[in-house]
Structures are given as structure tokens and as C-alpha cells.
Coordinates of C-alpha atoms (C1' of nucleotides) in Angstrom, one line a residue:
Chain T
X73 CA 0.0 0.0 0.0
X74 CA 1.4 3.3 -1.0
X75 CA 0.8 6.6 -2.7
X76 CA -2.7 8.6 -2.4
X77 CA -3.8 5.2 -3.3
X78 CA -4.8 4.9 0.6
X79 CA -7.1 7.5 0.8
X80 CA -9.9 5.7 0.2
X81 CA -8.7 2.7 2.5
X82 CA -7.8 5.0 5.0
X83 CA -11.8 6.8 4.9
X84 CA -13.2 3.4 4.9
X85 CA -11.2 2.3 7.7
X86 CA -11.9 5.4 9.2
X87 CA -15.5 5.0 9.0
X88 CA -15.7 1.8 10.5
X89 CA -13.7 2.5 13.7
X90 CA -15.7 4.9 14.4
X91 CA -18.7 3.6 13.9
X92 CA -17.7 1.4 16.5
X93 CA -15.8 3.6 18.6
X94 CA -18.7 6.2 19.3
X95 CA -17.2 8.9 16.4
X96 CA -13.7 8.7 17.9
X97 CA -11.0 7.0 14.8
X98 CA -7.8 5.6 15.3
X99 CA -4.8 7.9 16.0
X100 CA -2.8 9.0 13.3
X101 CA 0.2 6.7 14.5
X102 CA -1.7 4.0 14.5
X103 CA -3.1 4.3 11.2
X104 CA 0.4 4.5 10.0
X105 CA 1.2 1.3 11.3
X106 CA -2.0 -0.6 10.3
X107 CA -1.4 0.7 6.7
X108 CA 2.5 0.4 6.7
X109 CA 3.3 3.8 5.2
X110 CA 4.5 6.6 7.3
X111 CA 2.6 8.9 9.7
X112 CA 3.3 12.1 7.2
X113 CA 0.9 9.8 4.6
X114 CA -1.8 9.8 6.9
X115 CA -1.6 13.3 7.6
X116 CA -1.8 13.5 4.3
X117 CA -5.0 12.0 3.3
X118 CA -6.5 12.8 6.8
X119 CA -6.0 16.8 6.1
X120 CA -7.7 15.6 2.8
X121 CA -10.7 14.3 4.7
X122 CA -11.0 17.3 7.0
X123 CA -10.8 19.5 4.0
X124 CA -14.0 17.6 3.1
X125 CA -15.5 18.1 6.6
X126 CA -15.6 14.3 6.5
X127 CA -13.5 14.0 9.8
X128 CA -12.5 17.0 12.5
X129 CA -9.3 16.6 14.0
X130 CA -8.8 18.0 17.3
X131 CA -5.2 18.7 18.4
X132 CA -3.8 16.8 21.5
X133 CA -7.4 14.9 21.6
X134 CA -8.0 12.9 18.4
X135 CA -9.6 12.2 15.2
X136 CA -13.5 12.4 15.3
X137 CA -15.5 11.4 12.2
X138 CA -18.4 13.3 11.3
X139 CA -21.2 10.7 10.5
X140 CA -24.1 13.2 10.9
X141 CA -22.3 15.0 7.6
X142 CA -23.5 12.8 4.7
X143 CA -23.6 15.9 2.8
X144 CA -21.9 16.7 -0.7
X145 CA -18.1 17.1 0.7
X146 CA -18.5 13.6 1.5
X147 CA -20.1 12.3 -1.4
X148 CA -17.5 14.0 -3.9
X149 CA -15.1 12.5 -1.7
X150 CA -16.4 9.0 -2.3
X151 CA -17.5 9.5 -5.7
X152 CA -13.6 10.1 -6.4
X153 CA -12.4 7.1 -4.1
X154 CA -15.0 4.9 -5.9
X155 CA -17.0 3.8 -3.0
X156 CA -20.4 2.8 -3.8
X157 CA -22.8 5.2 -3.0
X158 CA -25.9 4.2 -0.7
X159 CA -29.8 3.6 -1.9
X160 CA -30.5 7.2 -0.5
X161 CA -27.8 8.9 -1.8
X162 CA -28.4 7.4 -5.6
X163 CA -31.9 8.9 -5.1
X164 CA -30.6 12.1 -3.8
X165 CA -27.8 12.4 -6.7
X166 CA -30.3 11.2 -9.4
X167 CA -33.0 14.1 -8.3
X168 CA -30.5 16.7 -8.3
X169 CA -29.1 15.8 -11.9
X170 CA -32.4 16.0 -13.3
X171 CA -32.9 19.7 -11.7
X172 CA -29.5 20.4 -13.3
X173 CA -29.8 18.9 -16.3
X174 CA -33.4 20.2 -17.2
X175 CA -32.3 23.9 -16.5
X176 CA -29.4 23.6 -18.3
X177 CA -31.0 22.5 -21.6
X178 CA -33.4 25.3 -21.0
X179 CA -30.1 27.8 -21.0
X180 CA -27.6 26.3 -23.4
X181 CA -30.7 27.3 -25.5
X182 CA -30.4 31.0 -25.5
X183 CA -26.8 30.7 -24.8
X184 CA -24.6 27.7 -27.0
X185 CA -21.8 29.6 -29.1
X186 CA -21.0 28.3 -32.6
X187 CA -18.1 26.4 -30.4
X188 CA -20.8 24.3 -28.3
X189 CA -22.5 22.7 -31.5
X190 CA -19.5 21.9 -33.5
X191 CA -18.6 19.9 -30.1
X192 CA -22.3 18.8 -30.0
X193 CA -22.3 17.7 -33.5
X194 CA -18.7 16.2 -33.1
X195 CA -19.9 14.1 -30.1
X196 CA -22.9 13.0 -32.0
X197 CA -21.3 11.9 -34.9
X198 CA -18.6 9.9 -33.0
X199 CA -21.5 8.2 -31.5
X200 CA -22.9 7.2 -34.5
X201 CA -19.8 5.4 -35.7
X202 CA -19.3 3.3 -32.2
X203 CA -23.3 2.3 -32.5
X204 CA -22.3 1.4 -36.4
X205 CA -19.0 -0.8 -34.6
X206 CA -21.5 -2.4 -32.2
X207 CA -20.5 -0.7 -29.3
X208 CA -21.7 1.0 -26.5
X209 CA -21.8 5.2 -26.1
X210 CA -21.5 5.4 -22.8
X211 CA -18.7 7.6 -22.7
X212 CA -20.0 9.8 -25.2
X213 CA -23.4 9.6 -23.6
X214 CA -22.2 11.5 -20.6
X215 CA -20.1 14.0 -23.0
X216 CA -23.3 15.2 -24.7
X217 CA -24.5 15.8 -21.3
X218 CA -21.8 17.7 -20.1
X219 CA -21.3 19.4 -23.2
X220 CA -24.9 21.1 -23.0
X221 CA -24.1 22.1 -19.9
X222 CA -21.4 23.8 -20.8
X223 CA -22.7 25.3 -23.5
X224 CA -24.6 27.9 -20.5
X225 CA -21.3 29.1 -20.2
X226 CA -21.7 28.9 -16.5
X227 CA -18.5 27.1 -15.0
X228 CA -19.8 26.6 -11.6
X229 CA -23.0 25.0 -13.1
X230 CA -20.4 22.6 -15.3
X231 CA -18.4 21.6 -12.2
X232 CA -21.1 21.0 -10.5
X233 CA -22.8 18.5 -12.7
X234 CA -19.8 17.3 -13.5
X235 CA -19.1 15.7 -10.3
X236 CA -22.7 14.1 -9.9
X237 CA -21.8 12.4 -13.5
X238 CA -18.9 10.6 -11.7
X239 CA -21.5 9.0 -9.2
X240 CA -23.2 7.0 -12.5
X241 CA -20.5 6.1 -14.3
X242 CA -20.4 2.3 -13.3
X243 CA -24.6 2.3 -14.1
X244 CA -24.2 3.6 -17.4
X245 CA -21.7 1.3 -19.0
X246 CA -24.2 -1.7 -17.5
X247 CA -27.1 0.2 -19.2
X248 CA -25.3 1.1 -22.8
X249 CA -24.8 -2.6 -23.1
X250 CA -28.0 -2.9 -24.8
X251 CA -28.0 -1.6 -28.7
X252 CA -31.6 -0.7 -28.4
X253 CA -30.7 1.6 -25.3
X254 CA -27.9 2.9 -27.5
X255 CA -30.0 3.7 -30.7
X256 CA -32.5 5.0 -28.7
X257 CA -30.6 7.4 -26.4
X258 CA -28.4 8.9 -29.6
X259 CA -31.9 9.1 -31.4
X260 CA -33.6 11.6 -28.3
X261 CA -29.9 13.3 -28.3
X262 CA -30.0 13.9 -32.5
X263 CA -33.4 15.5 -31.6
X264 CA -32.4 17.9 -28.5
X265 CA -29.4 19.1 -30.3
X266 CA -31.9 20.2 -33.4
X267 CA -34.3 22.0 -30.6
X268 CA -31.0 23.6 -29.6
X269 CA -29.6 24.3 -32.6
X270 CA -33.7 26.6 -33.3
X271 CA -33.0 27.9 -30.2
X272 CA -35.9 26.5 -28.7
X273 CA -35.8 26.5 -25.1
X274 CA -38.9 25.2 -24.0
X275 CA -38.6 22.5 -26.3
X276 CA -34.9 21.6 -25.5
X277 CA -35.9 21.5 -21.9
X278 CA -39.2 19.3 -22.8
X279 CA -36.9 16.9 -24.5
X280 CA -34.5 16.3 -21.9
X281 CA -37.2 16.0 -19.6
X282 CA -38.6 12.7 -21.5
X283 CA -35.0 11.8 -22.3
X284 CA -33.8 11.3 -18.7
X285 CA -36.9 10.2 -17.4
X286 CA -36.1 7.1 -20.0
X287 CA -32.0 6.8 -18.3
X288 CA -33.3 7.8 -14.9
X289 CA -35.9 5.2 -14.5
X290 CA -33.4 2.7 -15.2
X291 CA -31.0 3.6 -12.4
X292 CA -34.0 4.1 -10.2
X293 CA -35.7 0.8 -10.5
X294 CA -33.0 -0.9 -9.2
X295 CA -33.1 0.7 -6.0
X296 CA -35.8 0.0 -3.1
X297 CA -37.7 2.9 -2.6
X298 CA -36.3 5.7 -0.7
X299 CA -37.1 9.1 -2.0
X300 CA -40.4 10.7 -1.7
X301 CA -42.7 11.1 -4.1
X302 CA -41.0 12.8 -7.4
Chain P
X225 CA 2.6 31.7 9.9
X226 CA 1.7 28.8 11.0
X227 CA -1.4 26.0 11.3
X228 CA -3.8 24.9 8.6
X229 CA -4.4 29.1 8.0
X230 CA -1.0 29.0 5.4
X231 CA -3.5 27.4 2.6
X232 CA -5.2 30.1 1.4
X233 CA -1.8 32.5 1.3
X234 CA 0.0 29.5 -0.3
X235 CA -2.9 28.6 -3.1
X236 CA -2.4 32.9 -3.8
X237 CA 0.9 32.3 -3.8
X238 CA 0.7 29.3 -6.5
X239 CA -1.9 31.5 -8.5
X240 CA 0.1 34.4 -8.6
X241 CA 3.4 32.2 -9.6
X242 CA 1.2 30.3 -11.8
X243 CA -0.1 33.3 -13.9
X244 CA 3.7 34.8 -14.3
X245 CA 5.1 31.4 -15.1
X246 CA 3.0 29.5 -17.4
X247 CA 1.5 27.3 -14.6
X248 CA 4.1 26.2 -13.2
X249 CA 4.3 27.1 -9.5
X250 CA 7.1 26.7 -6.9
X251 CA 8.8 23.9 -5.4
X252 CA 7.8 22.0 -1.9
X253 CA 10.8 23.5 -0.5
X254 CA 10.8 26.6 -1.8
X255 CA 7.3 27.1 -1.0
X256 CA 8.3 26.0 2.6
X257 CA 11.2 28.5 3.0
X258 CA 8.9 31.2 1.5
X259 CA 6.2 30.4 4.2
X260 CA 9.1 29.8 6.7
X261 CA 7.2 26.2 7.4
X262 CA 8.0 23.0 7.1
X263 CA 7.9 20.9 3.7
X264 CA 5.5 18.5 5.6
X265 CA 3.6 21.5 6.0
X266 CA 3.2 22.9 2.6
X267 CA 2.5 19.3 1.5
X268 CA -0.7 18.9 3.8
X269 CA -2.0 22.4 2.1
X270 CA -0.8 20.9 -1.7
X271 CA -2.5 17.3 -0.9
X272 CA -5.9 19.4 -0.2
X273 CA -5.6 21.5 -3.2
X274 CA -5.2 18.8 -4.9
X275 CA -7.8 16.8 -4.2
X276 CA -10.0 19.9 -5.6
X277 CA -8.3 20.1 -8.4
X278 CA -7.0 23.5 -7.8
X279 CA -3.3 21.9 -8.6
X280 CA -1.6 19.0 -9.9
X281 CA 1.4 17.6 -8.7
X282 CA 3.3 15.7 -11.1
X283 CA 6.1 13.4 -9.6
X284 CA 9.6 14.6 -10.1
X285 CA 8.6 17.0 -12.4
X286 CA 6.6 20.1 -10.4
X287 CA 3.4 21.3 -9.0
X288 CA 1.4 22.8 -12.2
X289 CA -1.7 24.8 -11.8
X290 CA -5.0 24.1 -13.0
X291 CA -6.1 27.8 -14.5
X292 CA -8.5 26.7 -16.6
X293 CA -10.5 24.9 -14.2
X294 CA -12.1 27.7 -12.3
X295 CA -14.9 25.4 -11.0
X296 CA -16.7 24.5 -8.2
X297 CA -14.4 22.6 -6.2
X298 CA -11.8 25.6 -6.5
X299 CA -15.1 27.5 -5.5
X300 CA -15.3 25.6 -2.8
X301 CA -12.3 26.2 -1.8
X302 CA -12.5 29.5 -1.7
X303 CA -15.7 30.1 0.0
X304 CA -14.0 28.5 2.7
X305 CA -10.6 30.3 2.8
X306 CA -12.6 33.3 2.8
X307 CA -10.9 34.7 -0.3
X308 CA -13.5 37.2 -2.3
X309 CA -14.5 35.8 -5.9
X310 CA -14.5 37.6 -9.5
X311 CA -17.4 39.4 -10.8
X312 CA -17.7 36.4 -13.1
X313 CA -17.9 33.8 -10.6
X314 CA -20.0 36.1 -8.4
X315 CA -22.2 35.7 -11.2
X316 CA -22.4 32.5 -12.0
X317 CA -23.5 31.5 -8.3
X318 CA -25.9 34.0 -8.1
X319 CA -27.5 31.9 -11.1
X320 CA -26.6 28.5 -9.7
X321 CA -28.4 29.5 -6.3
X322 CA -31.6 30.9 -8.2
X323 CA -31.8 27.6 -10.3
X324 CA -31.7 26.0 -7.2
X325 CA -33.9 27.5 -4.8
X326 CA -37.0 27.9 -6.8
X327 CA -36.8 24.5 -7.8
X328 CA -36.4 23.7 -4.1
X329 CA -39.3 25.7 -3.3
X330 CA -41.3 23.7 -5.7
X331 CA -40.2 20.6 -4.2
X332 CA -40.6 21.6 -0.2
X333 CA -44.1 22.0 -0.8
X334 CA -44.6 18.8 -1.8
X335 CA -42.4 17.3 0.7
X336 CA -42.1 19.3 3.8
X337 CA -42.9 17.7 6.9
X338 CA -44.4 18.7 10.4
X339 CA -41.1 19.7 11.9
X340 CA -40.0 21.5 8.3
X341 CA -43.1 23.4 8.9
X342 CA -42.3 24.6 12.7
X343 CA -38.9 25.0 11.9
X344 CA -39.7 27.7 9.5
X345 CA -41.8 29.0 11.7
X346 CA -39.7 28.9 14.5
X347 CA -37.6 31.4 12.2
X348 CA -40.0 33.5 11.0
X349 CA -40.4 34.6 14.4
X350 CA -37.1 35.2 15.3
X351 CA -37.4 37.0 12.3
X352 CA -40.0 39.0 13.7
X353 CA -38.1 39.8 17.1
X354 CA -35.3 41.0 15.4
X355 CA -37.1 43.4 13.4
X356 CA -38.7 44.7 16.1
X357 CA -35.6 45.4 18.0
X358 CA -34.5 47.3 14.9
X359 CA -31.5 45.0 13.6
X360 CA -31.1 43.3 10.5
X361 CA -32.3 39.5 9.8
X362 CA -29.5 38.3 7.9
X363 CA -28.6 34.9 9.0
X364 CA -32.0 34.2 9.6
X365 CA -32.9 34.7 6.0
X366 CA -30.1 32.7 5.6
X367 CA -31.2 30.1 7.3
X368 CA -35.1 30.4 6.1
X369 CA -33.9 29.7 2.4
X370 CA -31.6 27.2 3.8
X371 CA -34.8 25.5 5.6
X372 CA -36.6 25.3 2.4
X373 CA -33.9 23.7 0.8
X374 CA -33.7 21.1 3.8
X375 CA -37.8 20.5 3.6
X376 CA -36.8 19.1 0.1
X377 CA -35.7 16.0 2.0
X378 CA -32.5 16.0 0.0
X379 CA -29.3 16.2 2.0
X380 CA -27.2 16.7 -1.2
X381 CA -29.4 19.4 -2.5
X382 CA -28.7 20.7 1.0
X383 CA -25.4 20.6 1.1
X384 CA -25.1 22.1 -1.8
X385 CA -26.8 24.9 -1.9
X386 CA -24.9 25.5 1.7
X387 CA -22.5 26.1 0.0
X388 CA -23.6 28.9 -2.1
X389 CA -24.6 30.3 0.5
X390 CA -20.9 30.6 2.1
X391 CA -20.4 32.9 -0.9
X392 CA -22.4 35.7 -0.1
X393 CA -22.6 35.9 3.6
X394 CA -20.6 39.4 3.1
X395 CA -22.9 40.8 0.8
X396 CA -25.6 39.9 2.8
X397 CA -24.4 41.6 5.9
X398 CA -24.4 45.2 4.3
X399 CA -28.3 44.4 2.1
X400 CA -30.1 43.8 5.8
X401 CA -28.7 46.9 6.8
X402 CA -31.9 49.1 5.1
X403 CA -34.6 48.4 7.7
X404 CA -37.3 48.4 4.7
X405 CA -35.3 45.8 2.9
X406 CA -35.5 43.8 6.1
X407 CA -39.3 44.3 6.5
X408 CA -39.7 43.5 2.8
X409 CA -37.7 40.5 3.2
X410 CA -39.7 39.3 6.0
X411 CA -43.1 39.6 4.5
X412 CA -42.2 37.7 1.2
X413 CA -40.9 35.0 3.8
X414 CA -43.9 34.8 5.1
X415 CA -45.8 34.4 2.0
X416 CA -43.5 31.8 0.7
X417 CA -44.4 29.9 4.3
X418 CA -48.0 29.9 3.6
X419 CA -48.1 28.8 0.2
X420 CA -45.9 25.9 1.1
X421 CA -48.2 25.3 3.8
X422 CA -50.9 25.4 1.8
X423 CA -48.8 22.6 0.0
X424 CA -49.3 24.8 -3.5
X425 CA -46.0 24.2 -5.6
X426 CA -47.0 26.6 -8.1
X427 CA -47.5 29.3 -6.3
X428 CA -44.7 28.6 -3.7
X429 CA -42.0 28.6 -6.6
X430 CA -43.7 31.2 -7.9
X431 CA -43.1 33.3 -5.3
X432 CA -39.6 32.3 -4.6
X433 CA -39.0 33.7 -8.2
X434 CA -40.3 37.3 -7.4
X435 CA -38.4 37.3 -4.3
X436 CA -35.2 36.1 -5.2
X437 CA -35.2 38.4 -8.2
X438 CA -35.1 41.2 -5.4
X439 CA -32.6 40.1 -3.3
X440 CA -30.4 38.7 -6.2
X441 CA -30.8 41.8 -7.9
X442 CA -29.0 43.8 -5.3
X443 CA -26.2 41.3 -5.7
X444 CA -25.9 41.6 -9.8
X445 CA -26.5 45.3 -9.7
X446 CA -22.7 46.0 -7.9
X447 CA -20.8 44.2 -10.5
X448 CA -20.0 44.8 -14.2
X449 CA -22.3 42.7 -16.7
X450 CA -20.8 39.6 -17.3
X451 CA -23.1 37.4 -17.5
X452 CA -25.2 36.2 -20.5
X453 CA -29.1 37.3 -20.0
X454 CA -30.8 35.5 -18.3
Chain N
dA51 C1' 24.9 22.7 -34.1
dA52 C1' 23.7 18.1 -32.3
dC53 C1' 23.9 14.5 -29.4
dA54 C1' 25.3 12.2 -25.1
dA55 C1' 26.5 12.2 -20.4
dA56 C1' 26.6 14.2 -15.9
dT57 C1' 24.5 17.0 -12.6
dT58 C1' 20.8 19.3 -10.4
dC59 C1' 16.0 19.6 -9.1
dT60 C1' 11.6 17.7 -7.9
dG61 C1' 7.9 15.3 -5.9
dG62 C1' 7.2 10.9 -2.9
dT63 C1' 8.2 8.8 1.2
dT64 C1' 10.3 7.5 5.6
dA65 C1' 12.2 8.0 10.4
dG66 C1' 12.8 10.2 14.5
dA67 C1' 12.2 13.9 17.5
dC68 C1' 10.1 17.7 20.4
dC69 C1' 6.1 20.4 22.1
dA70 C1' 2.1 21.2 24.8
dG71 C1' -2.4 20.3 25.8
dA72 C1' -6.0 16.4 26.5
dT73 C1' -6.8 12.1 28.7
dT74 C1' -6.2 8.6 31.7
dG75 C1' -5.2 6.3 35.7
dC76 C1' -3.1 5.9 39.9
dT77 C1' -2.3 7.5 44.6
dG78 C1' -3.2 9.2 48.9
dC79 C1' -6.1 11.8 51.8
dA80 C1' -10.6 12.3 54.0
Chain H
dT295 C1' -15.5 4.0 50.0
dG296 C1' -15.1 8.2 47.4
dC297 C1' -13.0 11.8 45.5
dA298 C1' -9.5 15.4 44.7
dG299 C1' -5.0 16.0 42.8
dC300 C1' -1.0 14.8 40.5
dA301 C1' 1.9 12.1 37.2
dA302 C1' 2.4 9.2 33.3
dT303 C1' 0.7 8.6 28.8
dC304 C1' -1.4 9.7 24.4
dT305 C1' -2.4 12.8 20.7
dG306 C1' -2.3 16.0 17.1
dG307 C1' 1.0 19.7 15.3
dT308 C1' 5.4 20.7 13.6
dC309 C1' 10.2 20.4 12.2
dT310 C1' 14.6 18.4 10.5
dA311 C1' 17.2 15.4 7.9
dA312 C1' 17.6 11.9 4.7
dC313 C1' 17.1 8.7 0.6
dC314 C1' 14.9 7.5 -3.9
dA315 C1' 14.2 7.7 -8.8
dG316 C1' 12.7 10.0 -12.6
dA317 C1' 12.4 14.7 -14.9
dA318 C1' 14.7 18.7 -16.3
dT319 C1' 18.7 21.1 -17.2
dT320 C1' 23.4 21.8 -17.8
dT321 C1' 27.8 20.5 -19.4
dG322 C1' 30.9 18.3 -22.4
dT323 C1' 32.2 16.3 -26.5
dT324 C1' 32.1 15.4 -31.3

DNA sequence: AACAAATTCTGGTTAGACCAGATTGCTGCA
DNA sequence: TGCAGCAATCTGGTCTAACCAGAATTTGTT
């Protein structure tokens, strides 16, 4: 075990000590030893995880983790380390992309430059030739997605929905293994780039709504019920 | 200098040495004689900005900055270090918040449960109070808006849009200062509370809209235009 | 001027040490 | 027995001093 590699295995391991340990985790020299890397490693990754509000280290006392704070430091934290998310959490992340995604058709609308449709076009058309090769678009899926929200030229908006597109990833490659999926999904992007290309906001937005309401379901349906009603 | 406060001087520092050197920033070690701190020191503050992407550290080659990448989890960043943003990014927030809140307005009256209810409440007359003793309501419109958001029933929406509201804590502070503009405030608040209440979506978002356009407006109105309509 | 070799520089990592509060546990008095 | 008070221990915070190996730069040679 080396590197930032141990970031994750250090959260995880974090996690469960304290869960079992009333909130209070290891101390740093012992998670140096249990992992075998030095105690300058852990600080590391622990200054990491306090950056992220995930833990709170308190000097000369010890290393508390924050379990009430399932919030969206933590979540961007474990959507890098690869940790599966929980039931609720899918819910919560799936929700919020749809707010995101739904406004942001409505403003790449008004707002695409020249730039955002050659990329649109240039995503679309590389699509078309991996559907043509028999494979699946995932990759490309999520590049549309991203690339309309880019086109609102609001940066912040783009990090943001960047980060909740990290949380699918593993979904989407299961669910771009069908061809029909594949067809379909390019078929409802060919027509929301033509509703943004006219400038049509309303209808943008109205197709993306039906569009993800088709990929959402899928994630969804796997998943006990949580949320509220939606 | 000393303590986890060198992070935001040292991510200046890197920007500043960034933008006169084509990225690339200083060493470990010179960073740490410039701060007069330890390498181990400068590392913790580098490991943190790295895991938002502010930097990148590229093994026996140097620490390059990431100027292009002025997104959220540099945002993030500095809401927390408490350095101001650009106009532009100023901007972009104010729109990310708005997108946000009337949608979570929309959803909260759906949602909102018995103690959502005498939460808001429970604000609305502190609010009150306040106002009568003739000082400004501030955090608690701060924490009305950030109520609404909670009645959603979505901790990531939550924590999210806590964080926005990091950002304009300042500029709050001096808008509550005008004893009208906290009246106004207030009553708008309490309109909001009724509708969602009265469990009517429409109306509830609608009304989110009208009042965020004044508050938000007072924002915009200090800065040049940056933004693209909206 | 071009290429090769030597040297310097850089991040990555470790080990060991000291500080000063927080904690813990023991001791002795009541 | 019970509790106050003190001492040993533990903990995070910080620093210094190295070593490694590859990247980057300089030097030397042809």
C-alpha cells in the first residue's frame, strides 16, 4: 500500500472505527502502522478528509468522524475514491441531476456559441460510428450531457454537474450494453441538439425531460424505494 | 505563519506564480522556506488542493496549476478560505443558487414535513423579534432559504446549496442593513411559508421567483455585466 | 549545431524527535 | 469507600534530515 492510493482505504477504515468507537477514529500513529506507510501519509490524506469536513481533528485529543455529515463534501469525496454510494444517496444524486440537467438545456438554449454545436455535432457523430462498430456510447453519452451544460457558459453549473456524473459512471456502461438503449438514447440526443440548434428553449428542456426520465428510470428501478414522491 | 491558516496565502501564492510562469508554480521546499514552514507542512495544504483540483502535482517533475479549471471545487475552496470571488464567478453562483432555490421551493411544498413546517416557523419569528428590536435579519434569511432547501428531504441538495450560501454571507451583511429591505424580506418569507403550507407548488415557486429576483438583484447590480441574459 | 553524459532539481516517502495540551489512571487523603 | 490531585501517557501539530528515482537542465564532447 502506497501513494494517495490509501485514501480511500484510510476513509473506509476510518469509517468503520468509528462507527464502533462512538465517532472517535484511530490515531494518526496507528493508522500509520496498520497501513504500513508513514505517519506524514496519513496526515496527508486525513487533512484531505478534513478539508471535506468528512473528519474533525482535534489537536492533542484525536480524530473524530463526522457521521451526521452525509452531505456533498463527503459524497465528492467517495465519488472520487470509488466507494459505492448508498440507496439514498443514488436517489438524492439522481434528483438533483435531473434539476441540473433540465435547467441547463433550458439555457444552453439561449446561450450555445458556434463552439458548443461543433462539439455537440462532433460528439454526435462519434457516436454514431461506435453504434455502427456495435458498441456502447456510454462515454459519449455523458459527453453530450456535459457538453450542453457547458454550452450555459456557467462554469460553476459545469463543475457541478460534473461531479454528480462521476457517481453514474459504473450504471451507465451496464445500461449502454444494450444496442436498443444505444440507438434510442443517440436518437432523443439527435433531436435535443436540433431543438437547440432553433433555439428552442422550451422544447430543449421538454426533451430532456422525456429523455432522462427514460435513463433515470433505469438507475432508479434498481433501487428500493427511498425518496419521496418525485 | 503557522497552522492549517497557510492554505489560502499558499494557493495565492501558486496562482500568482502560476499566472507569471505558465502554470508552473514553486517547489515543496521553496514554498516551505517562503512560508518559513515545514515541507510536511506545505505538503498537507498541496494534498488538499489537490484533491480539488485546484493543482496537480506531477512526480519529479513540479506542481502545475489548473487555471483553466475555475470550477466548483476551486469554489469551494474559496468560500472556505474566505478569499473574495471575481465578478464572473460572483455571477455564475448568483444563477446557480436561483436555479436551485425555486426548484427547491417547488419541491418543499410537496415534501415538507411537520417539523419543516415549525422550523420555518420557529424562524419566522425570530425573524419577527429582530425586526422589532431594529436590527437586520440576515442569518435568519439565511437560514429560512436554507430550511426550504432542507424541507426538500434531499441532504445533497442541501449541502449544496450551503454552500452557495458561504459565498455571499458578506454581501448579505451590508443588504439587511436598510430596515425596509428587512421588513420586505420578511413579509415575502412569510408568503412563501403559507403557500408551502398550503402545500401549493406553483405558487410557492412562484413566489420564490419574485423574491429572489429582489434580493439577487441587489447582488448583480454591484458588479459589471458579465453574464449572458438570463 | 547536435547529441550524449553528468548533474541538479523535484515530488514521494520515511524515520525520528520535540512540544504542549488532552486524557487517563493511579495515589493518597478524608 | 469516594473523590481530589497529581503524574504518566497519548495525541495532534510541527520540524529536521535523509534517501529514492525519474524529470529537467546543464555540461561536455564530437
Amino acid at each position: 500500500m502506497q501513494g494517495q492510493e490509501i485514501l480511500p482505504a484510510i476513509a473506509a477504515h476510518l469509517l468503520d472505527s468509528a462507527r464502533a468507537n462512538g465517532g472517535k477514529a484511530p490515531s494518526e500513529r496507528d493508522l500509520a502502522e496498520h497501513f504500513s506507510v508513514s505517519r506524514g501519509q496519513v496526515r496527508e490524506a486525513l487533512a484531505i478528509l478534513e478539508s471535506m469536513q468528512v473528519i474533525e481533528r482535534r489537536a492533542k485529543s484525536g480524530i473524530y468522524v463526522n457521521t451526521d455529515k452525509s452531505g456533498f463534501e463527503a459524497m465528492a469525496f467517495f465519488a472520487r475514491a470509488g466507494i459505492p454510494l448508498e440507496n439514498r444517496q443514488i436517489y438524492e444524486a439522481v434528483e438533483v441531476r435531473k434539476i441540473h440537467e433540465i435547467k441547463a438545456a433550458e439555457l444552453a438554449a439561449v446561450r450555445a456559441t458556434e463552439e458548443d454545436f461543433e462539439r455537440l455535432q462532433d460528439v454526435l457523430e462519434r457516436s454514431e460510428q461506435r453504434i455502427a462498430a456495435g458498441e456502447g456510447i456510454d462515454a459519449l453519452d455523458q459527453e453530450f450531457h456535459l457538453q450542453i451544460v457547458r454550452a450555459t457558459q456557467n462554469t460553476l453549473f459545469l463543475s457541478i454537474c460534473t461531479s454528480f456524473y462521476e457517481l453514474g459512471r459504473q450504471r451507465l456502461e451496464v445500461y449502454f450494453r444494450d444496442p436498443d438503449r444505444n440507438r434510442k438514447s443517440h436518437e432523443e440526443h439527435k433531436q435535443i441538439y436540433e431543438a437547440l440548434v432553433k433555439r428552442d428553449a422550451a422544447l430543449t428542456s421538454a426533451l430532456m425531460v422525456s429523455h432522462l426520465r427514460g435513463v433515470m428510470s433505469y438507475w432508479t428501478e434498481l433501487l428500493e424505494p427511498h425518496a419521496p414522491g418525485s
